[in-house]
Coordinates of C-alpha atoms and ligand atoms in Angstrom, one line a residue:
M1 CA -19.2 -17.1 -91.6
F2 CA -21.9 -15.0 -93.3
K3 CA -21.6 -14.4 -97.0
K4 CA -23.8 -11.3 -97.1
I5 CA -24.6 -8.7 -94.5
L6 CA -26.7 -5.5 -94.4
V7 CA -25.2 -2.5 -92.7
A8 CA -28.1 -0.6 -91.2
N9 CA -26.3 2.7 -90.6
R10 CA -24.5 5.5 -92.4
G11 CA -21.4 7.6 -92.2
E12 CA -18.1 6.6 -90.6
I13 CA -19.5 3.7 -88.6
A14 CA -21.1 2.0 -91.7
R15 CA -17.8 2.4 -93.5
R16 CA -15.9 1.0 -90.5
V17 CA -18.1 -2.1 -90.5
M18 CA -17.7 -2.5 -94.3
C19 CA -13.9 -2.3 -94.0
T20 CA -13.9 -5.5 -91.9
C21 CA -16.4 -7.2 -94.1
L22 CA -14.2 -6.5 -97.2
E23 CA -11.2 -8.2 -95.3
M24 CA -13.4 -11.2 -94.4
G25 CA -14.8 -11.6 -97.9
I26 CA -18.3 -10.8 -96.7
E27 CA -20.5 -9.0 -99.3
T28 CA -22.0 -5.7 -98.0
T29 CA -25.3 -4.0 -98.7
A30 CA -25.6 -0.4 -97.7
V31 CA -28.9 1.4 -97.0
Y32 CA -29.2 5.1 -97.6
S33 CA -31.7 8.0 -97.7
E34 CA -32.1 10.5 -100.5
A35 CA -29.7 12.9 -98.8
D36 CA -27.0 10.2 -98.8
S37 CA -27.2 8.9 -102.3
V38 CA -23.5 9.6 -102.9
A39 CA -22.3 9.2 -99.3
L40 CA -19.1 7.4 -98.7
H41 CA -20.8 4.4 -97.0
V42 CA -22.8 3.9 -100.2
L43 CA -19.8 4.1 -102.4
S44 CA -17.9 1.6 -100.1
A45 CA -20.6 -1.1 -100.2
D46 CA -21.0 -3.9 -102.8
R47 CA -24.6 -2.7 -103.3
A48 CA -27.0 -0.2 -101.8
V49 CA -30.7 0.0 -101.2
C50 CA -32.5 3.4 -101.1
L51 CA -34.8 3.7 -98.1
G52 CA -36.5 6.9 -99.3
N53 CA -37.0 10.3 -97.8
S54 CA -34.2 11.7 -95.7
E55 CA -36.1 12.1 -92.4
P56 CA -34.6 9.5 -89.9
A57 CA -38.1 8.0 -89.3
E58 CA -38.5 7.4 -93.0
S59 CA -35.0 6.0 -93.5
Y60 CA -32.4 4.8 -91.0
L61 CA -35.0 4.4 -88.1
N62 CA -37.6 2.7 -90.3
I63 CA -37.6 -1.0 -89.2
D64 CA -40.0 -2.2 -92.0
K65 CA -37.9 -0.6 -94.7
I66 CA -34.6 -1.9 -93.3
I67 CA -35.9 -5.5 -93.0
A68 CA -37.3 -5.3 -96.5
A69 CA -33.8 -4.1 -97.8
A70 CA -32.1 -7.0 -95.9
K71 CA -34.5 -9.5 -97.6
E72 CA -34.1 -7.9 -101.0
A73 CA -30.3 -8.1 -100.6
R74 CA -30.6 -11.7 -99.3
A75 CA -28.4 -10.7 -96.4
E76 CA -28.0 -13.3 -93.6
A77 CA -27.1 -10.8 -90.9
V78 CA -27.7 -7.1 -90.0
H79 CA -25.0 -4.9 -88.4
P80 CA -26.7 -1.9 -86.7
G81 CA -23.6 0.2 -86.0
Y82 CA -24.3 2.7 -83.2
G83 CA -27.2 5.1 -82.7
F84 CA -30.3 4.7 -84.9
L85 CA -31.7 1.2 -84.3
S86 CA -28.7 -0.3 -82.6
E87 CA -30.2 -0.4 -79.1
N88 CA -33.8 -0.9 -80.2
P89 CA -35.0 -4.2 -78.7
S90 CA -38.0 -4.3 -81.2
F91 CA -35.6 -4.1 -84.1
A92 CA -33.4 -6.9 -82.8
E93 CA -36.6 -9.0 -82.1
R94 CA -37.9 -8.3 -85.6
C95 CA -34.5 -9.5 -87.1
E96 CA -34.8 -12.7 -84.9
K97 CA -38.3 -13.3 -86.1
E98 CA -37.4 -12.8 -89.8
G99 CA -34.5 -15.2 -89.6
L100 CA -31.9 -12.5 -89.8
V101 CA -28.9 -12.5 -87.4
F102 CA -28.8 -9.3 -85.5
V103 CA -25.1 -8.5 -84.8
G104 CA -25.6 -7.7 -81.1
P105 CA -27.1 -9.2 -78.0
P106 CA -30.4 -11.0 -78.0
S107 CA -33.5 -8.6 -77.9
R108 CA -34.3 -9.7 -74.4
V109 CA -30.9 -8.6 -73.1
I110 CA -31.2 -5.2 -74.9
R111 CA -34.6 -4.7 -73.3
E112 CA -33.5 -5.6 -69.8
L113 CA -30.3 -3.4 -69.9
G114 CA -32.1 -0.6 -71.7
D115 CA -34.3 -0.1 -68.7
K116 CA -31.9 1.6 -66.3
T117 CA -33.7 0.4 -63.2
S118 CA -33.7 -3.2 -64.4
A119 CA -30.0 -2.9 -65.2
R120 CA -29.4 -1.6 -61.6
R121 CA -31.3 -4.7 -60.3
I122 CA -29.1 -7.0 -62.4
A123 CA -26.0 -5.1 -61.1
I124 CA -27.1 -5.5 -57.5
G125 CA -27.7 -9.2 -58.1
A126 CA -24.2 -9.6 -59.5
K127 CA -22.7 -7.7 -56.4
V128 CA -21.6 -4.9 -58.7
P129 CA -21.6 -1.6 -56.7
V130 CA -24.4 0.8 -57.8
I131 CA -24.9 4.4 -56.8
P132 CA -27.2 4.6 -53.8
G133 CA -30.7 5.1 -55.1
M134 CA -33.9 3.5 -56.2
D135 CA -34.1 0.2 -58.2
R136 CA -37.7 0.8 -59.4
A137 CA -39.3 3.7 -61.2
A138 CA -41.9 5.7 -59.3
S139 CA -44.4 8.5 -60.1
D140 CA -46.1 9.2 -56.7
P141 CA -44.6 12.5 -55.4
E142 CA -44.8 11.3 -51.7
E143 CA -42.9 8.1 -52.5
L144 CA -40.3 10.1 -54.5
A145 CA -40.0 12.6 -51.6
A146 CA -39.5 9.7 -49.1
E147 CA -36.9 8.1 -51.3
A148 CA -35.0 11.4 -51.8
A149 CA -34.9 11.9 -48.0
A150 CA -33.5 8.4 -47.5
I151 CA -30.9 8.9 -50.2
G152 CA -29.9 12.4 -49.0
F153 CA -29.6 15.5 -51.1
P154 CA -28.3 16.3 -53.7
V155 CA -30.2 13.7 -55.7
L156 CA -30.3 13.2 -59.4
I157 CA -33.6 12.4 -61.2
K158 CA -33.0 10.0 -64.1
A159 CA -35.2 8.6 -66.8
A160 CA -35.6 4.8 -66.6
A161 CA -35.7 4.6 -70.4
G162 CA -32.9 7.1 -70.6
G163 CA -29.2 7.4 -71.2
G164 CA -27.3 10.3 -72.7
G165 CA -28.4 12.7 -70.0
K166 CA -31.9 13.3 -71.3
G167 CA -34.5 13.7 -68.5
M168 CA -31.8 14.2 -65.9
R169 CA -32.2 16.9 -63.1
V170 CA -30.1 17.6 -60.1
V171 CA -32.1 18.5 -57.1
S172 CA -30.3 20.1 -54.1
A173 CA -33.2 20.6 -51.7
P174 CA -36.6 18.9 -50.9
G175 CA -38.6 22.0 -52.0
E176 CA -37.4 21.7 -55.6
L177 CA -38.1 18.0 -56.0
K178 CA -41.7 17.9 -57.1
E179 CA -41.4 20.4 -59.9
A180 CA -38.1 18.8 -61.1
C181 CA -39.8 15.4 -61.2
V182 CA -42.6 16.7 -63.3
S183 CA -40.3 18.4 -65.9
A184 CA -37.9 15.4 -66.0
S185 CA -40.7 13.0 -66.5
G186 CA -42.1 15.2 -69.3
E187 CA -38.8 15.4 -71.0
A188 CA -38.3 11.6 -70.7
K189 CA -41.8 11.1 -72.2
S190 CA -41.1 13.2 -75.2
A191 CA -37.6 11.8 -75.8
F192 CA -38.2 8.1 -75.1
G193 CA -42.0 7.8 -75.2
D194 CA -41.7 6.7 -71.5
G195 CA -41.9 9.1 -68.6
A196 CA -40.8 6.7 -65.9
I197 CA -38.2 8.2 -63.5
Y198 CA -36.1 7.2 -60.5
L199 CA -33.7 8.8 -58.1
E200 CA -30.0 8.3 -57.4
K201 CA -27.5 10.1 -55.1
Y202 CA -25.9 12.8 -57.1
L203 CA -22.1 12.4 -57.4
E204 CA -20.2 15.6 -57.9
R205 CA -17.3 15.9 -60.5
P206 CA -17.0 12.2 -61.2
R207 CA -14.9 10.5 -63.9
H208 CA -16.6 8.5 -66.5
I209 CA -14.8 5.2 -67.1
E210 CA -16.2 2.4 -69.2
F211 CA -15.1 -1.2 -69.8
Q212 CA -15.4 -2.9 -73.2
I213 CA -16.9 -6.4 -72.8
L214 CA -17.0 -9.3 -75.2
S215 CA -19.2 -12.4 -74.7
D216 CA -19.8 -15.3 -76.9
T217 CA -22.8 -17.6 -77.2
H218 CA -20.9 -20.3 -75.2
G219 CA -21.0 -18.5 -71.9
N220 CA -17.5 -17.0 -72.1
H221 CA -17.0 -13.4 -71.0
V222 CA -14.0 -11.1 -71.1
H223 CA -13.3 -7.4 -70.6
L224 CA -11.0 -5.5 -72.9
F225 CA -9.9 -2.9 -70.4
E226 CA -11.2 0.6 -69.8
R227 CA -11.7 3.8 -71.8
E228 CA -11.7 7.1 -70.1
C229 CA -14.5 9.2 -71.5
S230 CA -14.8 12.1 -69.1
I231 CA -14.2 14.9 -71.6
Q232 CA -17.7 15.6 -72.7
R233 CA -19.8 18.6 -73.7
R234 CA -23.5 18.4 -72.9
H235 CA -23.3 14.6 -72.7
Q236 CA -21.5 14.4 -76.0
K237 CA -18.1 12.8 -75.7
I238 CA -15.3 14.7 -77.4
I239 CA -12.1 12.9 -76.5
E240 CA -11.6 9.4 -75.3
E241 CA -8.5 7.5 -74.3
T242 CA -7.1 4.3 -72.9
P243 CA -5.6 3.5 -70.5
S244 CA -7.3 6.0 -68.1
P245 CA -4.7 8.3 -66.6
V246 CA -6.0 7.4 -63.1
M247 CA -6.3 3.7 -63.4
T248 CA -4.1 1.4 -61.2
A249 CA -3.6 -2.3 -61.9
E250 CA -5.6 -3.1 -58.8
L251 CA -8.6 -0.9 -59.7
R252 CA -8.5 -2.1 -63.3
K253 CA -8.8 -5.7 -62.0
T254 CA -11.7 -4.9 -59.7
M255 CA -13.6 -2.9 -62.2
G256 CA -12.9 -5.3 -65.0
E257 CA -14.2 -8.2 -62.9
A258 CA -17.3 -6.1 -62.1
A259 CA -17.8 -5.5 -65.8
T260 CA -17.6 -9.3 -66.7
A261 CA -19.8 -10.1 -63.7
M262 CA -22.4 -7.7 -65.2
A263 CA -22.1 -9.4 -68.6
R264 CA -22.5 -12.9 -67.0
A265 CA -25.5 -11.8 -64.9
A266 CA -27.2 -10.3 -67.9
G267 CA -26.6 -13.3 -70.2
Y268 CA -24.7 -10.9 -72.5
V269 CA -23.7 -11.9 -76.0
G270 CA -21.5 -9.8 -78.3
A271 CA -19.6 -6.6 -77.8
G272 CA -20.8 -4.2 -75.2
T273 CA -19.8 -1.5 -72.8
V274 CA -20.2 -1.3 -69.0
E275 CA -20.1 2.3 -67.8
F276 CA -19.0 3.4 -64.4
L277 CA -18.6 6.6 -62.5
L278 CA -15.5 6.9 -60.4
D279 CA -15.7 9.3 -57.5
R280 CA -13.1 11.5 -55.7
D281 CA -12.4 8.8 -53.2
G282 CA -11.6 6.2 -55.9
C283 CA -14.9 4.3 -55.4
F284 CA -16.6 3.2 -58.6
Y285 CA -20.3 2.7 -59.3
F286 CA -22.2 1.0 -62.1
L287 CA -23.9 3.5 -64.4
E288 CA -25.4 1.6 -67.4
V289 CA -24.6 -0.9 -70.1
N290 CA -24.5 0.1 -73.8
T291 CA -25.5 -2.9 -75.8
R292 CA -23.7 -1.8 -79.0
L293 CA -20.3 -1.1 -80.5
Q294 CA -19.3 2.4 -79.2
V295 CA -18.1 5.3 -81.2
E296 CA -14.8 5.2 -79.2
H297 CA -14.1 1.5 -79.8
P298 CA -11.0 2.2 -81.9
V299 CA -8.8 3.2 -78.8
T300 CA -9.4 -0.3 -77.5
E301 CA -8.6 -1.9 -80.9
M302 CA -5.3 0.1 -81.2
T303 CA -4.0 -0.9 -77.7
L304 CA -5.0 -4.5 -78.1
G305 CA -4.2 -5.1 -81.8
I306 CA -7.7 -6.5 -82.4
D307 CA -10.7 -5.8 -84.7
L308 CA -13.9 -5.5 -82.7
V309 CA -16.1 -5.7 -85.7
R310 CA -14.5 -9.0 -86.8
L311 CA -15.0 -10.3 -83.3
Q312 CA -18.7 -9.2 -83.3
L313 CA -19.2 -11.0 -86.6
E314 CA -17.5 -14.2 -85.4
I315 CA -19.6 -14.2 -82.2
A316 CA -22.8 -13.6 -84.2
A317 CA -21.9 -16.6 -86.4
G318 CA -21.6 -18.7 -83.3
G319 CA -17.8 -18.7 -82.9
K320 CA -16.0 -18.9 -79.6
L321 CA -13.9 -16.0 -78.1
P322 CA -10.4 -16.5 -79.4
F323 CA -8.7 -15.5 -76.2
E324 CA -8.9 -15.8 -72.4
Q325 CA -8.8 -12.9 -70.0
D326 CA -5.3 -13.6 -68.7
K327 CA -3.9 -13.6 -72.3
L328 CA -5.0 -10.0 -72.9
F329 CA -2.6 -7.1 -72.5
Q330 CA -2.8 -3.5 -73.6
R331 CA 0.2 -2.0 -75.3
G332 CA 0.9 1.8 -75.3
H333 CA -1.7 4.5 -75.2
A334 CA -4.5 5.5 -77.6
I335 CA -6.5 8.7 -77.8
E336 CA -9.5 9.5 -80.0
C337 CA -10.8 12.9 -81.0
R338 CA -14.2 13.2 -82.6
V339 CA -14.5 15.5 -85.6
Y340 CA -18.0 16.9 -86.1
A341 CA -19.3 19.5 -88.6
E342 CA -19.9 22.1 -85.9
D343 CA -18.5 25.5 -85.1
P344 CA -16.5 25.6 -81.8
A345 CA -16.4 29.4 -82.0
N346 CA -20.2 29.6 -82.1
G347 CA -21.4 27.4 -79.3
F348 CA -20.6 24.2 -81.3
F349 CA -23.6 25.0 -83.5
P350 CA -24.0 22.4 -86.4
S351 CA -22.2 23.4 -89.5
P352 CA -23.4 21.1 -92.3
G353 CA -22.5 21.7 -96.0
L354 CA -20.1 21.0 -98.8
I355 CA -16.6 19.7 -97.9
E356 CA -14.6 22.0 -100.2
Y357 CA -11.2 20.8 -99.3
L358 CA -10.0 17.8 -97.2
R359 CA -6.6 16.7 -96.2
E360 CA -6.6 13.8 -93.7
P361 CA -3.6 13.1 -91.4
S362 CA -1.6 10.0 -91.8
G363 CA 1.7 8.6 -90.7
P364 CA 2.9 6.2 -87.9
G365 CA 0.2 5.5 -85.3
V366 CA -2.5 7.6 -86.9
R367 CA -5.9 6.2 -87.9
V368 CA -8.8 8.2 -89.4
D369 CA -12.2 6.5 -89.5
S370 CA -14.0 8.8 -91.9
G371 CA -17.4 9.1 -93.5
I372 CA -16.6 12.0 -95.8
Y373 CA -14.7 12.9 -98.9
E374 CA -13.8 16.1 -100.7
G375 CA -16.9 17.2 -102.7
F376 CA -19.4 15.5 -100.3
T377 CA -22.2 17.6 -98.8
V378 CA -22.7 16.8 -95.1
P379 CA -26.5 16.6 -94.7
V380 CA -28.4 18.5 -92.0
E381 CA -30.6 15.7 -91.1
Y382 CA -28.3 13.5 -89.1
D383 CA -25.7 13.5 -86.3
P384 CA -23.0 15.7 -87.8
I385 CA -20.0 13.4 -87.0
L386 CA -17.6 13.5 -89.9
S387 CA -14.8 11.3 -88.7
K388 CA -12.7 10.2 -85.7
L389 CA -9.0 10.7 -85.4
I390 CA -7.3 8.1 -83.4
V391 CA -3.6 7.9 -82.5
H392 CA -1.6 5.2 -80.8
A393 CA 1.9 5.6 -79.2
E394 CA 4.0 4.0 -76.5
T395 CA 3.1 6.5 -73.7
R396 CA 0.4 9.0 -73.0
E397 CA 2.9 11.9 -73.6
A398 CA 3.8 10.5 -77.0
A399 CA 0.2 10.0 -77.9
V400 CA -0.6 13.6 -77.0
E401 CA 2.2 14.8 -79.2
R402 CA 1.1 12.5 -82.0
M403 CA -2.5 13.8 -81.7
L404 CA -1.3 17.4 -81.8
R405 CA 0.8 16.6 -85.0
A406 CA -2.2 14.8 -86.6
L407 CA -4.6 17.6 -85.7
R408 CA -2.2 20.2 -87.3
E409 CA -2.2 18.0 -90.5
Y410 CA -6.0 17.7 -90.6
M411 CA -7.5 20.3 -92.9
V412 CA -11.2 20.5 -93.6
L413 CA -12.6 23.5 -95.4
G414 CA -16.2 24.3 -96.3
V415 CA -17.7 23.3 -93.0
Q416 CA -16.5 24.3 -89.5
T417 CA -14.9 21.6 -87.3
P418 CA -13.7 21.6 -83.7
I419 CA -10.1 20.8 -84.9
P420 CA -8.6 24.0 -83.5
F421 CA -10.5 23.5 -80.2
L422 CA -9.3 19.9 -80.0
A423 CA -5.7 21.1 -80.5
D424 CA -6.0 23.6 -77.7
V425 CA -7.5 20.9 -75.4
M426 CA -4.7 18.5 -76.4
G427 CA -2.0 21.1 -75.8
S428 CA -3.4 22.2 -72.4
E429 CA -1.7 21.7 -69.1
A430 CA -4.9 20.2 -67.6
F431 CA -5.2 17.5 -70.2
G432 CA -1.5 16.8 -70.0
A433 CA -1.9 16.3 -66.3
G434 CA -4.8 13.9 -66.8
M435 CA -7.2 16.2 -65.0
T436 CA -10.1 14.6 -66.9
Y437 CA -13.3 15.0 -65.0
T438 CA -16.8 15.3 -66.5
D439 CA -16.7 19.1 -65.9
F440 CA -13.4 19.4 -67.8
I441 CA -14.7 21.6 -70.6
E442 CA -16.8 23.9 -68.4
T443 CA -13.9 24.3 -66.0
H444 CA -11.0 24.9 -68.5
F445 CA -12.6 25.8 -71.9
A446 CA -15.9 27.6 -71.2
G447 CA -15.1 30.8 -73.1
W448 CA -12.9 29.3 -75.7
A449 CA -12.2 31.3 -78.9
P450 CA -9.9 30.3 -81.8
A451 CA -6.5 32.0 -82.1
A452 CA -6.5 34.5 -84.9
A453 CA -3.8 32.5 -86.7
D454 CA -6.1 29.4 -87.1
L455 CA -8.6 31.5 -89.0
D456 CA -6.0 33.3 -91.2
L457 CA -4.5 30.0 -92.2
A458 CA -7.8 28.4 -93.1
C459 CA -8.8 31.5 -95.1
A460 CA -5.4 31.7 -96.9
A461 CA -5.6 28.0 -97.8
Y462 CA -9.2 28.5 -99.1
I463 CA -8.4 31.6 -101.1
V464 CA -5.3 30.0 -102.8
N465 CA -7.4 27.0 -103.8
D466 CA -10.2 29.3 -105.1
I467 CA -7.9 31.5 -107.1
A468 CA -6.1 28.5 -108.6
G469 CA -9.4 27.0 -109.6
G470 CA -9.2 23.8 -107.6
R471 CA -5.9 21.9 -107.7
A472 CA -4.7 23.4 -111.0
A473 CA -1.0 24.0 -111.3
S474 CA 0.3 27.2 -109.8
P475 CA 1.9 29.6 -112.2
K476 CA 5.2 29.7 -110.4
Q477 CA 6.3 26.1 -110.3
G478 CA 9.9 25.0 -109.8
P479 CA 10.8 21.5 -110.8
E480 CA 10.7 20.3 -107.2
T481 CA 7.1 21.5 -106.7
A482 CA 5.8 20.6 -110.1
G483 CA 2.4 18.9 -109.9
L484 CA 1.9 19.9 -106.2
G485 CA -0.4 22.7 -107.1
P486 CA -1.0 25.9 -105.1
W487 CA -0.4 24.3 -101.8
M488 CA 3.3 24.6 -102.1
T489 CA 3.0 28.4 -102.0
L490 CA 1.7 28.3 -98.4
G491 CA 5.0 27.3 -96.8
P492 CA 5.0 25.1 -93.7
W493 CA 1.3 25.5 -93.1
G494 CA 1.1 22.6 -90.8
R495 CA 2.7 25.0 -88.3
Ligands
MV4_21 C1 -24.7 10.6 -62.8 C2 -23.9 11.7 -62.5 C3 -23.7 11.9 -61.1 N1 -24.4 11.2 -60.2 N2 -25.3 9.9 -61.9 C4 -24.8 11.5 -67.5 C5 -25.3 10.6 -68.6 C6 -25.8 9.4 -68.0 N3 -25.4 8.3 -68.8 C7 -25.4 9.4 -66.6 N4 -24.8 10.7 -66.4 C8 -24.4 11.0 -65.1 N5 -25.0 10.3 -64.1 C9 -25.1 10.2 -60.6 N6 -25.8 9.5 -59.7 C10 -23.3 12.4 -63.5 C11 -23.6 12.1 -64.8 C12 -22.9 12.9 -65.7 C13 -22.0 12.4 -66.6 C14 -21.7 11.1 -66.6 C15 -20.7 10.6 -67.5 C16 -20.1 11.5 -68.3 C17 -20.4 12.8 -68.4 C18 -21.3 13.3 -67.5 C19 -21.6 14.7 -67.5 C20 -22.5 15.1 -66.6 C21 -23.2 14.3 -65.7

């Protein structure tokens, strides 16, 4: 096993990786930008290397600086986390050339799966169902028009280099096609530096179901069941769970086999995710492969009792998968809510700033993967994810109740968070009934506003804290509340 690794990321995921390294006796080196000099991931590492200026291109996206930091730290391997350079084939290739182990698939695999049309060709070759559409990018308007006519409207324009919804356009009639292609291609060019586009049949109101895959360097491939990720806002996942409320044993087996077939056909190594859309008729179609550890990996860990980062590191060090497919069973139900510094009452606008007060939930079946602490200032420069709240319980109903309890316990003051919004979604009839389609938020929560009580409670807590001057003793302490500070005066403020 490696003795030293460099964690090429920040925030909660960098810390998540370091937790496992600590348990495995692997020394960790953090990298950080000027805005992150006292960030939690820096404080959690054995040592840290400053990359410089806070702009992503000057820090967490800067391949030269990260390679130099890894060399300086004498790291043997680099864990890229998610986002930033995690799916950049040039970064993986550079690590390979510099003799550093990239904790992820080979650069060739990242490149082939990163091109959505090439991924579709691999899926077709593996007999994995794909959405009807093109398997090569095109730019000639006449060719695109002919393809659209053959597919049948509505069609969806996608960026070949895409993912995450950028460069996508739904086209319902032939007359709109040309203009939509031009604008989608332009968007793809500015987002990915590559304007290549292709067409697929547009599926309406699908569910988004993904399978965790794990492959070693010895040709073994397993899937670790599904995650239901349909609850999204503008292609940003908000709530994920496993098992999916719509999954049957039969469909799970078929889709799981499709996921491992995809892994085998791609020559996959490491942890990855095969995404599918599931339509109204229960038919599933390959969407794309994410060649990294996903934000939502903890729900898989909770229901299987495994550590995906440990498995990633063991695979990267040449180890064999420690289990076979038929030895894997999920237990219970897990749900994850993402907590961002954003204001749900104001269009989910980013809300960076000082974390003035923080109380994280705990208790049975509750896990918080956090990248913040009280007193930390959330920088404006990066994705504003603060933490993930994950719960595990025997049934979906019990997991929902546990999540509601944990969300009520979770107090963050100083920045806005979607916690009250998440609590309303969790408590809703539609979520309880498992009506989780990709249009869930638009359909059920478009005009959401916080209940007045949420605001009052947060204000009251803040004011009490302020008056008391931090956590100083309150003037009216009985013996039973001594040392508990002003918070005792609030009564049962967990509602
Ligand atoms: C689709 C689709 C409908 N039909 N493809 C969105 C992000 C990208 N990874 C793929 N996406 C979609 N592809 C076809 N042919 C609908 C979506 C989509 C979606 C997919 C997963 C989760 C949320 C979504 C929200 C809107 C659209």
